[in-house]
Amino acid sequence: MLTALEQGVKGSKWYSLIDKVQSETTLKAAFTEVAANKGAAGVDHVSVERFAKDKDANLRRLSEELRRGSYRPQQIRRHYIPKPGSTEMRPLGIPTVRDRTVQAALRMVLEPIFERYFAAHSYGFRPNRGCKDALRRVQELLNAGYNIIVDADLKSYFDTIPKDRLMALIRQKVADTRILALIENFLEQGVLDGDREWTPEQGTPQGAVVTPRTQKVTSALNV
């Protein structure tokens, strides 16, 4: 895959990726990331620690479900946290540990494909980039004589991402139908909020592994 990234692929589309996501090696690396981030249990009440106790068997099961095409994500548990500088509460979606693991594996495979199309001045949720890099760039611009800053925020951005447009953008680079179906399954996950259940018609849940990357895809390829 690394060679193909350097040399390019036919038609600039990737036709075979699911084998890389379902690989136990990828899933093990993905779970290592999930475990490092800790986080709460999802609707199945399985914590990171509990999943880890039978990690090898759990990952083999996930790999087999992905291979057979029988894997389906569970509902997302809705949780609310205070929104900084506001009296509003920010809704978070907490997937199960197994789903976070598959999402992390999916990100590991897709991220290198889309990363090259992201803007040079984009720093959020990208490998080897962060706030300090953005601040260093701001300082460079200030030193160069720039003195105007524009601060803007898109209200409820994650909640209003159009799923059909997002999938159309992803299909520009990915043609593996199993991968596309997997992404659509995550986009169509139901939400469990207390005793209320529903399936959002648009947007992606904040708190999921793949959510920040969908923002980057819509920003990068919609130009």
Short mmCIF file of C-alpha atoms in Angstrom, two decimals:
data_model
loop_
_atom_site.label_atom_id
_atom_site.label_comp_id
_atom_site.label_asym_id
_atom_site.label_seq_id
_atom_site.Cartn_x
_atom_site.Cartn_y
_atom_site.Cartn_z
CA MET A 1 0.00 0.00 0.00
CA LEU A 2 2.86 2.38 0.80
CA THR A 3 4.38 1.69 -2.61
CA ALA A 4 1.03 2.36 -4.28
CA LEU A 5 0.71 5.63 -2.36
CA GLU A 6 4.07 6.74 -3.73
CA GLN A 7 3.55 5.54 -7.30
CA GLY A 8 -0.19 6.12 -7.56
CA VAL A 9 -3.00 3.71 -8.34
CA LYS A 10 -4.94 3.12 -11.53
CA GLY A 11 -7.53 5.81 -12.04
CA SER A 12 -6.52 7.33 -8.69
CA LYS A 13 -9.03 4.98 -7.02
CA TRP A 14 -8.48 2.24 -4.48
CA TYR A 15 -10.33 -0.98 -5.24
CA SER A 16 -9.02 -3.38 -2.58
CA LEU A 17 -8.80 -2.13 0.99
CA ILE A 18 -11.04 -4.30 3.17
CA ASP A 19 -8.32 -6.94 3.57
CA LYS A 20 -6.15 -4.33 5.23
CA VAL A 21 -8.89 -3.25 7.63
CA GLN A 22 -9.88 -6.79 8.63
CA SER A 23 -6.28 -7.86 9.20
CA GLU A 24 -5.73 -8.93 12.82
CA THR A 25 -2.47 -6.99 12.75
CA THR A 26 -4.33 -3.78 11.88
CA LEU A 27 -7.05 -4.49 14.44
CA LYS A 28 -4.45 -5.09 17.17
CA ALA A 29 -2.79 -1.77 16.39
CA ALA A 30 -6.21 -0.11 16.33
CA PHE A 31 -7.16 -1.51 19.73
CA THR A 32 -3.85 -0.31 21.16
CA GLU A 33 -4.89 3.23 20.16
CA VAL A 34 -8.37 2.78 21.59
CA ALA A 35 -6.98 1.44 24.87
CA ALA A 36 -4.53 4.35 25.13
CA ASN A 37 -7.40 6.82 24.76
CA LYS A 38 -9.38 4.94 27.43
CA GLY A 39 -12.90 6.31 27.27
CA ALA A 40 -16.22 5.01 28.53
CA ALA A 41 -18.12 1.89 27.56
CA GLY A 42 -20.81 2.01 24.91
CA VAL A 43 -24.34 0.60 24.90
CA ASP A 44 -23.03 -2.93 25.50
CA HIS A 45 -21.40 -1.85 28.81
CA VAL A 46 -18.11 -3.46 27.74
CA SER A 47 -15.22 -1.33 29.00
CA VAL A 48 -11.75 -1.16 27.46
CA GLU A 49 -10.44 -3.23 30.37
CA ARG A 50 -13.07 -5.92 29.91
CA PHE A 51 -12.46 -6.09 26.15
CA ALA A 52 -8.72 -6.36 26.79
CA LYS A 53 -9.12 -9.38 29.07
CA ASP A 54 -10.09 -11.49 26.05
CA LYS A 55 -8.45 -9.27 23.46
CA ASP A 56 -7.14 -11.92 21.05
CA ALA A 57 -10.48 -13.74 20.84
CA ASN A 58 -12.39 -10.47 20.49
CA LEU A 59 -10.14 -9.25 17.69
CA ARG A 60 -10.30 -12.61 15.89
CA ARG A 61 -14.08 -12.39 16.06
CA LEU A 62 -14.06 -8.87 14.64
CA SER A 63 -11.68 -9.90 11.87
CA GLU A 64 -13.90 -12.83 10.92
CA GLU A 65 -17.07 -10.70 10.93
CA LEU A 66 -15.40 -8.15 8.68
CA ARG A 67 -14.14 -10.92 6.38
CA ARG A 68 -17.62 -12.47 6.09
CA GLY A 69 -19.33 -9.10 5.76
CA SER A 70 -21.51 -9.78 8.80
CA TYR A 71 -20.08 -7.02 11.00
CA ARG A 72 -22.61 -4.36 12.01
CA PRO A 73 -21.91 -1.49 14.41
CA GLN A 74 -24.08 -1.16 17.49
CA GLN A 75 -25.96 1.93 18.60
CA ILE A 76 -24.09 4.96 19.86
CA ARG A 77 -24.63 6.01 23.47
CA ARG A 78 -25.43 9.70 23.72
CA HIS A 79 -23.69 11.65 26.48
CA TYR A 80 -23.64 15.38 27.16
CA ILE A 81 -20.73 17.52 28.38
CA PRO A 82 -20.57 21.27 29.14
CA LYS A 83 -19.67 23.45 26.16
CA PRO A 84 -16.76 25.77 27.07
CA GLY A 85 -17.78 29.41 27.36
CA SER A 86 -21.48 28.61 27.09
CA THR A 87 -24.42 27.34 29.09
CA GLU A 88 -25.15 24.86 26.30
CA MET A 89 -24.32 21.18 26.53
CA ARG A 90 -22.31 19.49 23.77
CA PRO A 91 -23.67 16.08 22.67
CA LEU A 92 -21.12 13.28 22.37
CA GLY A 93 -21.66 9.91 20.78
CA ILE A 94 -19.89 7.02 22.50
CA PRO A 95 -19.50 3.93 20.28
CA THR A 96 -18.76 0.55 21.81
CA VAL A 97 -15.12 -0.46 22.25
CA ARG A 98 -15.43 -3.00 19.42
CA ASP A 99 -16.81 -0.34 17.09
CA ARG A 100 -14.13 2.16 18.10
CA THR A 101 -11.54 -0.50 17.27
CA VAL A 102 -12.96 -1.06 13.78
CA GLN A 103 -13.21 2.68 13.23
CA ALA A 104 -9.57 3.11 14.23
CA ALA A 105 -8.56 0.34 11.81
CA LEU A 106 -10.60 2.02 9.07
CA ARG A 107 -8.89 5.33 9.80
CA MET A 108 -5.44 3.70 9.64
CA VAL A 109 -6.17 2.48 6.13
CA LEU A 110 -7.99 5.53 4.74
CA GLU A 111 -5.99 8.32 6.35
CA PRO A 112 -2.84 7.93 4.16
CA ILE A 113 -5.01 8.02 1.04
CA PHE A 114 -6.74 11.30 1.86
CA GLU A 115 -3.94 12.95 3.85
CA ARG A 116 -2.12 14.15 0.72
CA TYR A 117 -5.18 16.16 -0.35
CA PHE A 118 -5.52 18.10 2.90
CA ALA A 119 -4.54 21.78 2.99
CA ALA A 120 -1.08 22.72 4.21
CA HIS A 121 -2.63 25.19 6.66
CA SER A 122 -4.86 22.52 8.24
CA TYR A 123 -3.58 21.23 11.59
CA GLY A 124 -6.48 19.61 13.45
CA PHE A 125 -6.87 15.82 13.74
CA ARG A 126 -3.93 15.08 11.44
CA PRO A 127 -0.91 12.83 12.00
CA ASN A 128 2.20 14.58 13.31
CA ARG A 129 0.38 17.90 13.49
CA GLY A 130 -1.23 19.77 16.35
CA CYS A 131 -1.94 23.06 18.10
CA LYS A 132 1.76 23.87 18.66
CA ASP A 133 2.44 23.53 14.94
CA ALA A 134 -0.43 25.91 14.20
CA LEU A 135 0.87 28.40 16.77
CA ARG A 136 4.36 28.25 15.26
CA ARG A 137 2.85 29.01 11.86
CA VAL A 138 0.91 31.95 13.30
CA GLN A 139 4.14 33.30 14.77
CA GLU A 140 5.86 32.95 11.40
CA LEU A 141 3.06 34.94 9.75
CA LEU A 142 3.20 37.62 12.45
CA ASN A 143 6.96 37.91 11.98
CA ALA A 144 6.35 38.29 8.24
CA GLY A 145 4.12 41.32 8.85
CA TYR A 146 0.63 39.82 8.77
CA ASN A 147 -1.56 41.35 11.50
CA ILE A 148 -5.15 40.36 10.75
CA ILE A 149 -6.81 37.26 12.23
CA VAL A 150 -10.21 35.97 11.16
CA ASP A 151 -11.95 33.77 13.73
CA ALA A 152 -14.91 31.77 12.44
CA ASP A 153 -16.90 28.78 13.65
CA LEU A 154 -19.48 26.66 11.84
CA LYS A 155 -22.42 25.99 14.13
CA SER A 156 -23.25 22.30 14.62
CA TYR A 157 -20.90 21.33 11.79
CA PHE A 158 -20.60 17.64 12.65
CA ASP A 159 -24.36 17.37 13.16
CA THR A 160 -25.13 18.77 9.71
CA ILE A 161 -22.61 17.07 7.40
CA PRO A 162 -24.65 15.81 4.41
CA LYS A 163 -24.08 12.05 4.25
CA ASP A 164 -24.80 11.73 0.52
CA ARG A 165 -22.27 14.45 -0.33
CA LEU A 166 -19.70 12.92 2.01
CA MET A 167 -20.04 9.48 0.41
CA ALA A 168 -19.79 11.00 -3.07
CA LEU A 169 -16.49 12.62 -2.07
CA ILE A 170 -15.13 9.40 -0.60
CA ARG A 171 -16.07 7.50 -3.78
CA GLN A 172 -13.77 9.82 -5.73
CA LYS A 173 -10.84 7.96 -4.18
CA VAL A 174 -12.26 4.67 -2.85
CA ALA A 175 -14.04 2.08 -5.00
CA ASP A 176 -13.92 -0.90 -2.60
CA THR A 177 -17.64 -1.58 -2.08
CA ARG A 178 -17.01 -3.36 1.24
CA ILE A 179 -15.22 -0.29 2.61
CA LEU A 180 -17.93 2.04 1.33
CA ALA A 181 -20.61 -0.13 2.94
CA LEU A 182 -18.68 -0.13 6.22
CA ILE A 183 -18.50 3.67 6.22
CA GLU A 184 -22.20 3.92 5.43
CA ASN A 185 -22.97 1.56 8.32
CA PHE A 186 -21.14 3.89 10.68
CA LEU A 187 -22.97 6.90 9.26
CA GLU A 188 -26.31 5.15 9.78
CA GLN A 189 -25.67 4.08 13.38
CA GLY A 190 -28.63 4.54 15.67
CA VAL A 191 -28.38 6.72 18.77
CA LEU A 192 -29.48 5.68 22.26
CA ASP A 193 -30.20 8.73 24.43
CA GLY A 194 -31.54 7.48 27.77
CA ASP A 195 -34.62 5.50 26.79
CA ARG A 196 -34.99 7.28 23.44
CA GLU A 197 -33.70 5.76 20.17
CA TRP A 198 -33.37 7.30 16.73
CA THR A 199 -31.24 7.32 13.58
CA PRO A 200 -29.93 10.77 12.55
CA GLU A 201 -30.76 11.72 8.96
CA GLN A 202 -27.59 13.79 8.57
CA GLY A 203 -24.31 14.48 10.34
CA THR A 204 -21.77 12.31 12.13
CA PRO A 205 -21.60 11.77 15.90
CA GLN A 206 -19.01 13.77 17.83
CA GLY A 207 -16.88 11.38 19.85
CA ALA A 208 -16.44 8.72 17.17
CA VAL A 209 -12.95 7.93 15.84
CA VAL A 210 -13.85 8.60 12.21
CA THR A 211 -15.83 11.82 12.74
CA PRO A 212 -12.94 14.36 12.56
CA ARG A 213 -11.68 12.64 9.40
CA THR A 214 -15.05 13.06 7.68
CA GLN A 215 -14.73 16.79 8.33
CA LYS A 216 -11.31 16.77 6.68
CA VAL A 217 -12.60 14.85 3.66
CA THR A 218 -15.47 17.27 3.05
CA SER A 219 -13.08 20.21 3.45
CA ALA A 220 -10.28 18.79 1.31
CA LEU A 221 -12.20 17.32 -1.62
CA ASN A 222 -14.96 19.89 -1.83
CA VAL A 223 -12.65 22.42 -3.45
#
